Coordinates of C-alpha atoms in Angstrom, one line a residue:
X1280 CA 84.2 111.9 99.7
X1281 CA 84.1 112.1 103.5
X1282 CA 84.3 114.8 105.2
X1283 CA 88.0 113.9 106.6
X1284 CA 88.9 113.3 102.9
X1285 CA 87.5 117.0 102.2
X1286 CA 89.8 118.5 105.0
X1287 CA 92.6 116.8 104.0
X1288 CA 92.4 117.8 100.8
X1289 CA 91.5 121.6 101.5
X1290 CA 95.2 121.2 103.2
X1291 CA 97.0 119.8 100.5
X1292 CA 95.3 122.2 98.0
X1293 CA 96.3 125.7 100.1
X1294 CA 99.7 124.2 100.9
X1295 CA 100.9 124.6 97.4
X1296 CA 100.2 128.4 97.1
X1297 CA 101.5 128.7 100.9
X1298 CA 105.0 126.7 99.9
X1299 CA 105.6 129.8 97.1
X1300 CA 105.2 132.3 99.5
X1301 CA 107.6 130.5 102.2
X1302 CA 110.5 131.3 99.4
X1303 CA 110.3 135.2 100.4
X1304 CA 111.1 134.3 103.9
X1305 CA 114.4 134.6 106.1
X1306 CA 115.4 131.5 107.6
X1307 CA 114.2 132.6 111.0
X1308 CA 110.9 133.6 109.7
X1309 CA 110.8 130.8 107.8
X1310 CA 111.4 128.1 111.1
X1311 CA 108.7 130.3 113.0
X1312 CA 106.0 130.6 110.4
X1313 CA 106.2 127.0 109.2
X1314 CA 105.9 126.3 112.8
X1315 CA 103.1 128.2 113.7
X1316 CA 101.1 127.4 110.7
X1317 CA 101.8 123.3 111.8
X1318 CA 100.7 124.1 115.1
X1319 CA 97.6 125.8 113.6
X1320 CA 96.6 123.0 111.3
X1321 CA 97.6 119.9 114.2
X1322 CA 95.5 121.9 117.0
X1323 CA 92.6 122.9 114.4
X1324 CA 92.0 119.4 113.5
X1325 CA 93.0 117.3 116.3
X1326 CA 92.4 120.0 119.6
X1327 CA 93.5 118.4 123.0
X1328 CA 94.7 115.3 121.1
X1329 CA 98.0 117.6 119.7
X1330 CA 99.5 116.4 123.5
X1331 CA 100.4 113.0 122.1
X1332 CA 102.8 114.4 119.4
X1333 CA 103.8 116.8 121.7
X1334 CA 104.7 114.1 124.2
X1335 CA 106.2 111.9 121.8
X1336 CA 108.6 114.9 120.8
X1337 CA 109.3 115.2 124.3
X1338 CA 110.4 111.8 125.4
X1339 CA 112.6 111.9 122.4
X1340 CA 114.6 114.6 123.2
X1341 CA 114.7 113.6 126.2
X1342 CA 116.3 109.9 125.6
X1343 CA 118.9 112.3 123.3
X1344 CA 120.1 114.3 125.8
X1345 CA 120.3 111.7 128.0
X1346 CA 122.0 108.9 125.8
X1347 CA 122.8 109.9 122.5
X1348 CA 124.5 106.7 121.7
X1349 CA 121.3 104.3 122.8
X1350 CA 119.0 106.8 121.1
X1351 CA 118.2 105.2 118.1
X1352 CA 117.0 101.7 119.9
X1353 CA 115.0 103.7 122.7
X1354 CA 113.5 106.0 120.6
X1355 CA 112.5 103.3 118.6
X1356 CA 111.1 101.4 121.9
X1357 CA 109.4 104.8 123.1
X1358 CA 107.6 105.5 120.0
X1359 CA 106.0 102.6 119.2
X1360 CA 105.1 102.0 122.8
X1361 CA 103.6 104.9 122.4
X1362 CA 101.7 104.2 119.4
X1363 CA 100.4 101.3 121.1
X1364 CA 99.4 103.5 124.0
X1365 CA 97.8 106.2 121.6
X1366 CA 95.9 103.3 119.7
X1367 CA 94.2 102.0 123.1
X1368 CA 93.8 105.0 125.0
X1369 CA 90.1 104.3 125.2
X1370 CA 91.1 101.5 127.5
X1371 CA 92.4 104.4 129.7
X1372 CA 89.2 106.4 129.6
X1373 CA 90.3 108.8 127.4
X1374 CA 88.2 109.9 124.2
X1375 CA 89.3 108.3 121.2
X1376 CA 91.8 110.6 119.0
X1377 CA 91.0 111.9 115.5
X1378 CA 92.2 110.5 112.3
X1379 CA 94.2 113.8 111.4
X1380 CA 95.8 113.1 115.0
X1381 CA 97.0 109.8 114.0
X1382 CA 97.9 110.7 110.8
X1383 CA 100.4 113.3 112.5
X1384 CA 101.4 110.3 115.5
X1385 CA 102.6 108.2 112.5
X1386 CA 104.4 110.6 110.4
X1387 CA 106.0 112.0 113.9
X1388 CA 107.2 108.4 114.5
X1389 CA 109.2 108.0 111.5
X1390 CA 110.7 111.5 112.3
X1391 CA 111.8 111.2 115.6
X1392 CA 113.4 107.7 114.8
X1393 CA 115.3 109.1 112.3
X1394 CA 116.6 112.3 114.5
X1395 CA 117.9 110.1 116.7
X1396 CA 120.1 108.3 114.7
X1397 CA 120.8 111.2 112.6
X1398 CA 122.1 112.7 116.1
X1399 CA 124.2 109.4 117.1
X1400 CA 125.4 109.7 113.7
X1401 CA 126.6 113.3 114.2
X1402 CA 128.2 112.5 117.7
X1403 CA 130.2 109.5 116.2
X1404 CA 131.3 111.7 113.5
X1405 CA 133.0 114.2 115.7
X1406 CA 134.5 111.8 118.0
X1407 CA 136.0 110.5 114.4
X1408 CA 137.5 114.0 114.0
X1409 CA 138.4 114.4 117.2
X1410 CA 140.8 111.0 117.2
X1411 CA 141.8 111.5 113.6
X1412 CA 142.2 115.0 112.8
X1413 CA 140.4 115.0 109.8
X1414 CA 137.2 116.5 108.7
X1415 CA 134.6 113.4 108.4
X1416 CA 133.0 112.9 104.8
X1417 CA 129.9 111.7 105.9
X1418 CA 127.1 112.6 103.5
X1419 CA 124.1 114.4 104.9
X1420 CA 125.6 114.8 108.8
X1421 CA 124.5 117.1 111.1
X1422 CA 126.7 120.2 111.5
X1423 CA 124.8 120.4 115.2
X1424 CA 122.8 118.6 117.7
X1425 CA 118.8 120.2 117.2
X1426 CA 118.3 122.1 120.8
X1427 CA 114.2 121.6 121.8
X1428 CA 113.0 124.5 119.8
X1429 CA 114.2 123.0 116.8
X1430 CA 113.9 119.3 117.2
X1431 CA 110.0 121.0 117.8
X1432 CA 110.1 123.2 114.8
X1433 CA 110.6 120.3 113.0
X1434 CA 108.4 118.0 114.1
X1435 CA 105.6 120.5 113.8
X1436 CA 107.0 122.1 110.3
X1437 CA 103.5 122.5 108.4
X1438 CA 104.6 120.7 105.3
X1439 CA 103.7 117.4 104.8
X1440 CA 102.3 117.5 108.7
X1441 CA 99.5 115.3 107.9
X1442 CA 100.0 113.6 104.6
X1443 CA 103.9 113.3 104.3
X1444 CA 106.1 112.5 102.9
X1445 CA 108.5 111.8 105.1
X1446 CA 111.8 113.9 105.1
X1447 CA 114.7 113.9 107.5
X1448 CA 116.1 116.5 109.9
X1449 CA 118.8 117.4 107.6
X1450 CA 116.5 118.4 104.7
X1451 CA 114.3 120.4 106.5
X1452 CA 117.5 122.3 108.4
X1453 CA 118.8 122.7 104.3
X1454 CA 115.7 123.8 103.5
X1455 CA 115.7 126.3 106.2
X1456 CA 119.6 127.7 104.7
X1457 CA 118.6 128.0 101.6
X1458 CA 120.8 130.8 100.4
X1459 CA 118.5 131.9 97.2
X1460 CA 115.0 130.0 97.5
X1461 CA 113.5 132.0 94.1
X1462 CA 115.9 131.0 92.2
X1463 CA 115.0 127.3 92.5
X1464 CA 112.5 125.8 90.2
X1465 CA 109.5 126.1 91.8
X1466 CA 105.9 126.3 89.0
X1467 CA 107.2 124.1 86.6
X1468 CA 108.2 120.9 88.5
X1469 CA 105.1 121.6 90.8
X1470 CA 102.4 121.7 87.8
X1471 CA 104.5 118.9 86.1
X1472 CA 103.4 117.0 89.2
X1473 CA 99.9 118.1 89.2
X1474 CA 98.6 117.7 85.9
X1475 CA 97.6 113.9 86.3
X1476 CA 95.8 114.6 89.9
X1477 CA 92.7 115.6 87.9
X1478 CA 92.7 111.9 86.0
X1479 CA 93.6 110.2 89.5
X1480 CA 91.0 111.9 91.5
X1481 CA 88.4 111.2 88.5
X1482 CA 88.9 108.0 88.5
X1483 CA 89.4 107.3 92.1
X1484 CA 85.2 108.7 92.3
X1485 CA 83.7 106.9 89.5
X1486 CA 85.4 103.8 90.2
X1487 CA 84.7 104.0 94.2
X1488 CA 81.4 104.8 93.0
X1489 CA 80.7 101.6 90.8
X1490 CA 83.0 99.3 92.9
X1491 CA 82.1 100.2 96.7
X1492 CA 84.0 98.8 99.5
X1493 CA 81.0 97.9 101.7
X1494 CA 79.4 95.8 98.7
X1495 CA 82.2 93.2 99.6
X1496 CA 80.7 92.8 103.2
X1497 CA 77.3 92.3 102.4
X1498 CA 75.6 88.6 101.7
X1499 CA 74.4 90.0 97.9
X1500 CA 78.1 89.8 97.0
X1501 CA 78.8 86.5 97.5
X1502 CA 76.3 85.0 95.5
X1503 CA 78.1 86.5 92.9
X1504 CA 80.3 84.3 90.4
X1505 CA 83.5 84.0 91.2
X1506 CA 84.8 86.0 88.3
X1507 CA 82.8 88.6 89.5
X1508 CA 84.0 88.2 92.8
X1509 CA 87.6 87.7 91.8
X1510 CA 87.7 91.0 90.0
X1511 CA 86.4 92.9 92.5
X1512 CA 89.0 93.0 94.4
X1513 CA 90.7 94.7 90.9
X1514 CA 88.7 97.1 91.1
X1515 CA 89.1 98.2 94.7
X1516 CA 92.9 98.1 94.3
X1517 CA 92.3 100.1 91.1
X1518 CA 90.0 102.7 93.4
X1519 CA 93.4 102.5 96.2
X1520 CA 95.9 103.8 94.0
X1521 CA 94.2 106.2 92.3
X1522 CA 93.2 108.1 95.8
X1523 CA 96.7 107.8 97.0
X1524 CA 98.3 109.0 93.6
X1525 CA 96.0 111.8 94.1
X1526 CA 97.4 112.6 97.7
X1527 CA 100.8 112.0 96.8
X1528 CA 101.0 113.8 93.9
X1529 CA 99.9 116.6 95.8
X1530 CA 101.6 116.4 98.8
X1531 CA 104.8 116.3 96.8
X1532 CA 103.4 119.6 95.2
X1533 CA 103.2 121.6 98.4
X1534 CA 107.1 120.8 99.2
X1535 CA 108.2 121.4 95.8
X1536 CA 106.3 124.8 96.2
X1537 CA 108.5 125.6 99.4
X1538 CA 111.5 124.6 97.9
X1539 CA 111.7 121.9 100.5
X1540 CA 114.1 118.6 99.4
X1541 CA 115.1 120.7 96.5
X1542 CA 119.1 119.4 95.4
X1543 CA 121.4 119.3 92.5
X1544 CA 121.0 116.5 90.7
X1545 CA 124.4 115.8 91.1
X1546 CA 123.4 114.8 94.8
X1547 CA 121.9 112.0 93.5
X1548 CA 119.4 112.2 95.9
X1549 CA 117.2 109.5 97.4
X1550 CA 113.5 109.3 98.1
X1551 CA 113.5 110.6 102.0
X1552 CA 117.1 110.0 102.6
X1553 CA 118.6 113.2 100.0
X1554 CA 121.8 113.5 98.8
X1555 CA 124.0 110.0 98.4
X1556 CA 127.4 112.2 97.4
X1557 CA 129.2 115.1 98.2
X1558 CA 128.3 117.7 95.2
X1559 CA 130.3 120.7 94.0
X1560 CA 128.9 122.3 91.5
X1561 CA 131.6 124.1 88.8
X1562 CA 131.0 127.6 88.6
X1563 CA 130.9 128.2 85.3
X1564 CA 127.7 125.3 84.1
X1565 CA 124.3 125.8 84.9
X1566 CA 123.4 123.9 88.1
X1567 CA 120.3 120.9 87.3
X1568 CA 118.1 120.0 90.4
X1569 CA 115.6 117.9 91.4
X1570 CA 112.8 116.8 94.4
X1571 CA 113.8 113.1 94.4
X1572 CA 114.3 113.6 98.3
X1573 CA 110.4 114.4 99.0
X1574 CA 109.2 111.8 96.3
X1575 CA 106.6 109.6 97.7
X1576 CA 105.6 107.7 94.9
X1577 CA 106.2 106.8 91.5
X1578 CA 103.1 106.0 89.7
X1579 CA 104.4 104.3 86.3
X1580 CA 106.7 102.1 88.4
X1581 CA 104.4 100.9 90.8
X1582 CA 101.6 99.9 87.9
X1583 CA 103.8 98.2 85.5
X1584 CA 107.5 97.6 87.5
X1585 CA 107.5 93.2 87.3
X1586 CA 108.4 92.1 91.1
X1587 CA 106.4 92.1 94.2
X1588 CA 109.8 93.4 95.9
X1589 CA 110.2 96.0 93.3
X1590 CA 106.7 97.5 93.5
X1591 CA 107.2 98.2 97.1
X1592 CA 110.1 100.6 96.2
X1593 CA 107.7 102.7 94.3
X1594 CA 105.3 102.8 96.7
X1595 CA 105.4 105.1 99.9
X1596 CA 109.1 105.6 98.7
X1597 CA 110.0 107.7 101.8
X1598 CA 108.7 105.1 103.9
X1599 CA 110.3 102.4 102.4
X1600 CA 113.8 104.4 103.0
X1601 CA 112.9 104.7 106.2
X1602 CA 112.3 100.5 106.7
X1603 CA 114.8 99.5 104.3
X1604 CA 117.3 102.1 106.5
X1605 CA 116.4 101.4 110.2
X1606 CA 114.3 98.2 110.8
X1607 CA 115.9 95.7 107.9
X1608 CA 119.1 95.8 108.8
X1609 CA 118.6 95.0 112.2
X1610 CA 116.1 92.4 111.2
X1611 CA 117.0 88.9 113.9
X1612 CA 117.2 87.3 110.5
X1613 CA 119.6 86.7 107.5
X1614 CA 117.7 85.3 105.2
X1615 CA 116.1 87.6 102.7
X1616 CA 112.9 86.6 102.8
X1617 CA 112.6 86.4 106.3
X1618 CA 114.0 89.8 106.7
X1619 CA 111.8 91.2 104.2
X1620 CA 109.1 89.5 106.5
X1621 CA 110.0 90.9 110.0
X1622 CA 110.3 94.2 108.0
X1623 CA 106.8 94.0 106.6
X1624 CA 105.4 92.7 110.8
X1625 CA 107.5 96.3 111.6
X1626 CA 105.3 98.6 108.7
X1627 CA 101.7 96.5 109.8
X1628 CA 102.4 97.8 113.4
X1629 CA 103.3 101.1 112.1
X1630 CA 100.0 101.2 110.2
X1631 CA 97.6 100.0 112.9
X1632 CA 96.6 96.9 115.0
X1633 CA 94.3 95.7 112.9
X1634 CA 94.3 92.1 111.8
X1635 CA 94.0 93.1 108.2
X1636 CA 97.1 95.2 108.0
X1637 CA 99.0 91.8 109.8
X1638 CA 97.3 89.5 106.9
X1639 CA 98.4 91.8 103.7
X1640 CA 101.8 92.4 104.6
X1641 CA 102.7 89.1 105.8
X1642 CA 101.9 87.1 103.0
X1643 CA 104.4 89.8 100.9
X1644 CA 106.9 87.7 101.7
X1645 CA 105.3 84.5 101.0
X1646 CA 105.1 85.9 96.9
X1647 CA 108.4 87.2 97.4
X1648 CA 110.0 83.5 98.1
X1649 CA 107.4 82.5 95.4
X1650 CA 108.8 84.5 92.4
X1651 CA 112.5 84.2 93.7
X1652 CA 111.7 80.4 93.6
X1653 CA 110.0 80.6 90.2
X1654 CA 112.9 82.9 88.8
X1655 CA 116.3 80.5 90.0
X1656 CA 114.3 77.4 88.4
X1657 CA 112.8 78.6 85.5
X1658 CA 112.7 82.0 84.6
X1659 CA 117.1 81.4 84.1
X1660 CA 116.5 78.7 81.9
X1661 CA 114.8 80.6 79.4
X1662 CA 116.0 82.3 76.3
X1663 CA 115.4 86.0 75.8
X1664 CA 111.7 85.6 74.3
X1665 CA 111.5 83.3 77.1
X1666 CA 112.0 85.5 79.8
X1667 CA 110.4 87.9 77.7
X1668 CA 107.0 85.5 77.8
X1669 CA 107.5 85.3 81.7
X1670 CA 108.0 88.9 82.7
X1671 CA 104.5 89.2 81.4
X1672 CA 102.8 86.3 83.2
X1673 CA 104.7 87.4 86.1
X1674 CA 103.7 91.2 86.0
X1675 CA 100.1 89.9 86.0
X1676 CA 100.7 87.7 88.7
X1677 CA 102.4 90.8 90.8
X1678 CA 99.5 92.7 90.4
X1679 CA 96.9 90.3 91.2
X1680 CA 99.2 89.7 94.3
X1681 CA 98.8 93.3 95.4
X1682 CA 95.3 93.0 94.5
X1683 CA 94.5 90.3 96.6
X1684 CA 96.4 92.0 99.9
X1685 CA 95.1 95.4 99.6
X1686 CA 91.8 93.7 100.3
X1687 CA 93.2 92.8 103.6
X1688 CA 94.7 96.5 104.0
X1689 CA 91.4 98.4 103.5
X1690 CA 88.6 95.8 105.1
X1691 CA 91.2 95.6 108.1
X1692 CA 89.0 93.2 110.3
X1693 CA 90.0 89.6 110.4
X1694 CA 86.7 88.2 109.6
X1695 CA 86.1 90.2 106.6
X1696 CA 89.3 89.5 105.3
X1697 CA 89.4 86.2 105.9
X1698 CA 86.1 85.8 104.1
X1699 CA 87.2 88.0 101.2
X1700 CA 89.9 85.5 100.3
X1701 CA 87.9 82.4 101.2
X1702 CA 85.8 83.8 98.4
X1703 CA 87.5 83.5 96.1
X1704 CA 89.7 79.7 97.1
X1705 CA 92.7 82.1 98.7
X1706 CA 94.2 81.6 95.4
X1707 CA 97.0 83.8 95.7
X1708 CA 98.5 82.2 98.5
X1709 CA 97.6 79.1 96.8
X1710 CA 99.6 80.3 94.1
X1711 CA 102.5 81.0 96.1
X1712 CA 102.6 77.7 97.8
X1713 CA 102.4 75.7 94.5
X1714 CA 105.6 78.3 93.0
X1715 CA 107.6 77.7 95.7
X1716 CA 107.2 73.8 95.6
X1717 CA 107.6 73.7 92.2
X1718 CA 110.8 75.9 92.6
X1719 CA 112.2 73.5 95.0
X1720 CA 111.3 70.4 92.9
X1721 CA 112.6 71.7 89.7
X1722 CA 116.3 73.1 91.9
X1723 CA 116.3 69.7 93.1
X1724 CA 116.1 68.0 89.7
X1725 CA 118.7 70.4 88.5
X1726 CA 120.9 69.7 91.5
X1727 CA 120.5 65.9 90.7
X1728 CA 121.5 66.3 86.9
X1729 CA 124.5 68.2 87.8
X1730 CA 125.7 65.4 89.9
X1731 CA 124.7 62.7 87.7
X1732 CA 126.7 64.6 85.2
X1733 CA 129.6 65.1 87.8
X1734 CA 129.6 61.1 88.6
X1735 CA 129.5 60.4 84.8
X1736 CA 132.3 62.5 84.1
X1737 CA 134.5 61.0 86.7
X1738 CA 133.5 57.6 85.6
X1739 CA 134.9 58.7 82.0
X1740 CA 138.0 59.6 83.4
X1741 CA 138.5 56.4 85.3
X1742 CA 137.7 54.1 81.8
X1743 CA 140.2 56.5 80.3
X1744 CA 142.8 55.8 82.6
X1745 CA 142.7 51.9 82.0
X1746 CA 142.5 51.7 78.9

């Protein structure tokens, strides 16, 4: 492990011990200490860099106070300007910030998006009220606009600083009211968590070990067969998951062990969202909750779920609320695909500017036209055992699909992306191309029966009729 990797993980590690503590705490105390301790850990790992968070806090509030009901677009504009700023600074002459700080940037963008439509949502709420006398049933709302010191306390809040996941305003300010924080479930839900970390991490060294990523660039590798070469990339994806399991699976630990996201499960929460419904519990059963709101991932799902579209839900699933929520709906597109596309363009900026990021997420929606395609022209025709027979093949092809892009998401230059998939023929998208064609062959045949059968049948009627 590097040692960013160790400090990340000597975080993650004394954040769960720190999260049980933080349930002793008065709501005041709590907002202070969570935001000193933030403020220790962002200016401890990324010194004069912290001023670009702080900045980006800054013009945020700003564009609120000014213009609550433009917020969400311009904040939208001035963080990922700002991003790109942060990301070429070195064109500016100034030094080059640290990995924790852009760990902190990205995680701060997400946030500050959301507060301001969380705020435009609260404002158009009360003017609601106001004109129809009648408390608003919104879900979630803000019960106040965040002054500075809180919209700060939040951005800063030490849990999840670094390594997510994602939460909005509104969960952290529940978190902070929390009217009896020991009597939620706390160790069991947090070691349920943890026990497979030990297996992830494992695996994650003995695989990265064996499989290295640097191998891939070398000469030696490709004179490799091509099976050897094709399952390589396996492998790395393999080494991928099992280091972000681990880092989800624990950063999901340290808010469970503050309590933080922590609902009825009548809320029906949603992965960073929360609660869906308005929940009152009756007094006299025994109230169930859950941490759906701070998961990140779901591990099973993501391995064995069938679809390209449905293993991104299981992936990053605080992230993906936050796409699916502010950037695909506004998408300049209708079509699905295409939508799903300009969402993917939105998450590669988010990620980086490297070319590699651009190559794995934009050929997302390439499979996901492929295995529509596939599905309308033959997967429907099918009986049960069938479709049965073609789940299979096409949860092999998924993950060979993911396979094939993460190599473009960890080699992230162009070059050795590019020469990654030449490879090995750039059969996936290969694939794809042939799926879709076939799709639109086999639609058009269908389309042509059908109205062969239509003519037929009106030519029946018309013999009918004379005789």
């Amino acid at each position: 492990m590097s040692p960013d990797e160790l400090v990340y993980l000597g975080i993650l590690a004394a954040s769960i011990p720190v999260g049980f503590l933080f349930r002793y705490l008065s709501p005041p105390v709590k907002q202070g200490a969570a935001l000193l301790l933030g403020l220790i850990i962002s200016i401890a790992t990324c010194g004069i860099h912290t001023l670009h968070s702080f900045f980006t806090v800054l013009g945020t509030w700003l564009i609120i106070k000014i213009t609550w009901r433009n917020a969400p677009a311009l904040s939208l504009g001035w963080t990922f300007l700002y991003l790109l700023f942060f990301r070429l600074v070195t064109w500016f002459g100034l030094p080059q910030p640290t990995p924790f700080a852009n760990a902190i940037q990205l995680l701060l963008t997400l946030k500050m998006v959301s507060l301001a439509n969380e705020v435009q949502s609260y404002h158009l709420e009360k003017k609601k009220e106001v004109s129809d006398f009648t408390k608003s049933p919104v879900v979630g709302g803000l019960s106040h606009e965040p002054s500075l010191c809180d919209i700060i306390s939040y951005s800063y809040c030490y849990v999840g600083i670094m390594t997510g996941p994602f939460f909005r305003y509104q969960t952290y300010a529940d978190w902070l009211q929390q009217s009896s924080p020991l009597s939620l479930p706390g160790k069991e839900p947090c070691l349920q968590r943890l026990k497979m970390v030990p297996i992830y991490g494992a695996l994650f060294m003995a695989v990265n070990f064996v499989f290295p990523l640097s191998y891939v660039r070398t000469e030696e590798f490709l004179e490799h067969n091509y099976f050897y070469r094709f399952f390589y990339m396996v492998a790395i994806f393999f080494v991928f998951r099992m280091r972000f399991y681990s880092a989800w699976c624990g950063a999901e630990a340290g808010c469970i062990s503050a309590g933080l996201g922590c609902y009825p499960q009548g809320a029906l929460s949603k992965p960073g969202g929360g609660p869906t419904v308005k929940y009152s519990p009756d007094p006299d059963t025994v109230v169930e909750y859950d941490f759906k709101t701070i998961q990140n991932i779901d591990c099973y799902n993501t391995d064995f779920c069938v679809k390209v579209r449905h293993g991104m839900r299981y992936w990053n699933m605080t992230v993906q609320w936050w796409l699916h929520h502010y950037i695909y709906p506004n998408a300049p597109f209708r079509a699905y695909a295409l939508r799903a596309g300009w969402t993917m363009l939105i998450s590669a900026y988010w990620h980086g500017l490297h070319i590699g990021y651009y190559l794995s997420f934009l050929t997302i929606p390439l499979c996901i036209a492929a295995e529509s395609a596939m599905e309308a022209s033959i997967r429907a025709r099918l009986g049960p055992k069938g479709q049965n027979i073609f789940d299979w093949i096409h949860w092999f092809l998924k993950m060979r699909a993911y396979d094939y892009m993460c190599m473009g998401f960890v080699l992230l230059k162009a070059s050795d992306t590019i020469n990654y998939w030449s490879s090995i023929y750039f059969i996936i998208h290969i694939i794809a191309v042939v799926c879709i064609g076939v799709g639109q062959m086999m639609r058009g045949g269908k389309k042509r029966e059908r109205r062969e059968r239509g003519e037929g049948e009106k030519q029946d009627v018309v013999r009918e009729k004379a005789e």
